[in-house]
Amino acid sequence: MSSLAAVGLALAIRLDAAKYFADGSRAAKAWDWAERASWFAGIASLLIATVAARSATRSMAAPASGKPGARATALPLVRDVTARQALGIHPAIPLEAVAEDRLSAELPLYVPRDLDADVRTALTRMSASGGFLLLVGPPASGKTRCAAEAMQQLLGKWRLCLWSAGHDPNLLVDAGISLRRTVVWLDDLHELFEASAGTVITSDSGGLNPRHRRLTSELIRRLLLPENGPVIFIGTTWPEKRDRFTRPPDAVEADLFADARKVVGMAEQIDVMPVFSEVEWHRAVTLSDGDPRLAEAVQHGQERALPATLASARELIRRWRHGGNPYGQAVVSAGVDARRCGHPEPIPARLLETLAERYLTERQRAAATPEGWFGEALAWACQPVRGDATALSPSGPRIGVTYGYRISDILLDHASSNPHVGAVADGVRRHVAERADVTVCWNLLARAYAAGKLDIAELAGWRGAEAGEARSLFNLAVLLAEQGRAEEAEGLFRRAIDAGEADALNNLAVLLARQGRAEEAEALFRQAIDAGKVEVVFNLAILLARQGRAEEAEALYRQAIDAGEAKALNNLAVLLAKQDRAEEAEALFRQAIDAGKVEALNNLGNLLAKQDRAEEAEALFRQAIDAGESDALNNLAILLGEQDRAEEAEALFRQAIDAGEADALNGLTILLARQDRAEEAEALLRKAIDVGEVSALNGLAILLAEQDRAEEAERLFRQAIDAGKVEALLNLAILLATQNRTEEAEALYRQAIDSGEADALFNLAILLAEQDRAEVAETLYRQAIDAGKVEALLNLAILLATQNRTEEAEALYRQAIDSGEADALNNLAILLAEQDRTDEAEALFRQAIDVGEVKALNNLAVLLATQNRTEEAEALYRQAIDSGEVGALNNLAILLTEQNRAEEAEALLR
């Protein structure tokens, strides 16, 4: 593929994905960084941005020489080693950035275990004479955390020898260093035994002495001698591993664990149960109020397996998203999305199987074994990651009978709350709606409706309705009524009523009331009330109020209030206000406000404004605005306009228009900023600054920067920073970067990062990558990815590609594609083309073209030209030229010249 560069292939790589000006909570208009970025011919000269530098772990080297009895001064104190990774504690559910500072970012609050007393008693006794404590429990049962908590509390001033960090007691002892009052930490003891059994180390090979880097019974006996102690060994292992090491070998197999049996036999063992007792669970529930991670684990912990839930969240998500088994992952995705569609648990296997195929590529479907793929995939999906935590779990009413499968709540919550997972595809919703049992269609309809997928909602509804399912009849009627299909809705409501759905009485009454059929509506409302639907009293009161039957309406509103209907307070107040009973109305409005009815703030403001109580009215309008009542924007603007506070009124009218309040057009007919009328927009922003709107400083600076008025923009950005606008740090850094004031820009980016601006991680990475500081850039890109900046996936992939780390780059490109980064299609195609994987490259270029990536037109043309598919290449070059790709002109001219069509080539270059 080296000939690609020779033809002048313009390989456009986006380096500037996040170089934009941040305006508060949303980004302002992006600068056209493409104009200043250099696009290079050939992949070898691509500018990139990002590489994550992994922090190196330190290993503790023993001194070259030592005196007998010397202290192990190189070893840290127990109290100073609190890092989860150092002790081997599993990562827990992540802590949100907004959590309280008192909480540890690494570890949730510790829930005391019933066995804590036994562990502390043993360690207290061993602190005098030495000993070996071994906690035995399944993975993710909490044994390491339990041991660590006890060690920190009782042995904080002791030294800590971490075998996993390279602290080898063999070397320390041989060097004459005393380990008195030292804890030797042996988390996952079985790994030491298995590593020793599988590796032969000889001094002849230049390696360590055979007994170095091994845990032996000889070493333990030596350190537990009175003259060398006290020394405490604390280890953890799994029950099956302990059994393996203590079980005598078969006659035919080598005795690999002869010494391991001795080591385990020397330990005082305490078993740790993976499931909390009732007392432990009660403690967890009590503590969960103070730690959101515990609260989530308590909510989702199955059978009180709290440690596994805390530890398994990340592993479950990682296994689903990147587990390496596309068929198993497809089954899990099918289960997650079926639940997101509204299918209740358990989910039938037949639905999982047919739905899972949608998540497989054509190649994967073709490679699957028709009779066995689903069973194997299902087994993979049901395998535990830690303890008993599984993505899917079978569910049945009795032994040996499986009705379906349950999906992990952890995965469901992740899919529902993580924007990178994306919404459920329409094809998936339709598939579930078409194949689910009719008894669940009512909920599928409700979920599809909530997602705005009305055609799919109707499909599910009709399936349930045709089967006579009452809830489907009701939900479908609601859907059709909202679409104006009143006649169909009325028929369905009546069928739902006949099927026993009492709520349909109320909804049908509302439908008829809107059609002016008040008498029928009233009869249905009263029928619903007789059926025990107390909330319908409120609706009947509204109907009677509209008919001018104020006395009856008032009585019903008061009845609704007595039944706890807070909305009736506001409605009754409105009714009384119309009757000039202002004092009673005000009292009821204030009761409604106290009950949380924010619309009453706006209504009371109007009432007081009519009484010339302007100051009180303004305060109420502003309170309503803060609560999200857009009506109050317009009303406050009117009030301020009457007081000749024109600038404030103009700003409020503009906000009201943006919120969809058509009435505000009477006060302000044109939104200058929306029309890109820069002079007037600038004037408006300056007025906003004059009245103390500090956010306008940042906005005006952005406007001036786009007009190349950099000096004024810089001054305003600095004013915004002084006023506490964190986003101005990022914007000023971008401005300085364009002026090649890189040192100042870097300092501002770092200041923005410290202030919580995740975008600054990405932008600083770009800046450092352009300075060939690749290692630091990689670290920042990875941090940006962890902070949710999906565009950093693309830039990191580009950076790794320039370092010939193609496998890692390809994986990141694919992750970026999965996250919706269209540019990654073109870039991955380039990477594959370089590897002569031309079929895959062509397919990706065509995908990129389909999503509007015009650069891919030129790149695909270059690829086809190298394959002598000149006719196709020429057509693509011309299409690229028509789309504005200037580089395609030169490439097409080269192609025509090679075909002896020199005149046409010359005409192009003119």
PDB file of C-alpha atoms in Angstrom, residues 94 131 161 165 192 201 215 236 238 281 357 359 372 419 471 482 501 566 616 648 718 763 772 796 803 832 861 868 908:
ATOM      1  CA  PRO A  94     -17.476   3.731  41.035  1.00  0.00           C
ATOM      2  CA  GLY A 131       1.353 -16.450  63.604  1.00  0.00           C
ATOM      3  CA  CYS A 161       5.741  -6.654  53.484  1.00  0.00           C
ATOM      4  CA  ALA A 165       4.820  -5.423  45.238  1.00  0.00           C
ATOM      5  CA  LEU A 192       1.994 -18.007  44.836  1.00  0.00           C
ATOM      6  CA  ILE A 201      13.887 -21.249  38.486  1.00  0.00           C
ATOM      7  CA  LEU A 215       6.559 -19.018  49.848  1.00  0.00           C
ATOM      8  CA  THR A 236      -6.523 -15.218  51.663  1.00  0.00           C
ATOM      9  CA  TRP A 238     -10.598 -19.730  47.857  1.00  0.00           C
ATOM     10  CA  TRP A 281     -27.423  -7.142  55.931  1.00  0.00           C
ATOM     11  CA  GLU A 357     -29.122 -12.721  16.175  1.00  0.00           C
ATOM     12  CA  TYR A 359     -26.497  -8.198  17.530  1.00  0.00           C
ATOM     13  CA  GLY A 372     -25.363 -25.346  19.295  1.00  0.00           C
ATOM     14  CA  PRO A 419     -25.248   7.465  27.196  1.00  0.00           C
ATOM     15  CA  ARG A 471     -54.269  -3.245  30.105  1.00  0.00           C
ATOM     16  CA  GLU A 482     -53.500  11.469  21.921  1.00  0.00           C
ATOM     17  CA  GLU A 501     -60.160  -1.815  33.740  1.00  0.00           C
ATOM     18  CA  ALA A 566     -52.669  18.791  46.209  1.00  0.00           C
ATOM     19  CA  GLU A 616     -43.721  40.311  46.142  1.00  0.00           C
ATOM     20  CA  GLU A 648     -34.082  42.887  32.036  1.00  0.00           C
ATOM     21  CA  ARG A 718      -9.918  36.707  32.036  1.00  0.00           C
ATOM     22  CA  ASN A 763      -7.726  19.512  24.638  1.00  0.00           C
ATOM     23  CA  ASP A 772       5.497  15.181  20.517  1.00  0.00           C
ATOM     24  CA  LEU A 796      -5.894   7.961  21.063  1.00  0.00           C
ATOM     25  CA  GLN A 803       3.541   4.406  17.021  1.00  0.00           C
ATOM     26  CA  LEU A 832      -6.599  -1.704   7.526  1.00  0.00           C
ATOM     27  CA  ALA A 861     -11.002   6.146  -4.757  1.00  0.00           C
ATOM     28  CA  ASN A 868      -6.708  -0.968 -11.136  1.00  0.00           C
ATOM     29  CA  LEU A 908      -8.724  19.807 -13.797  1.00  0.00           C
TER      30      LEU A 908
END
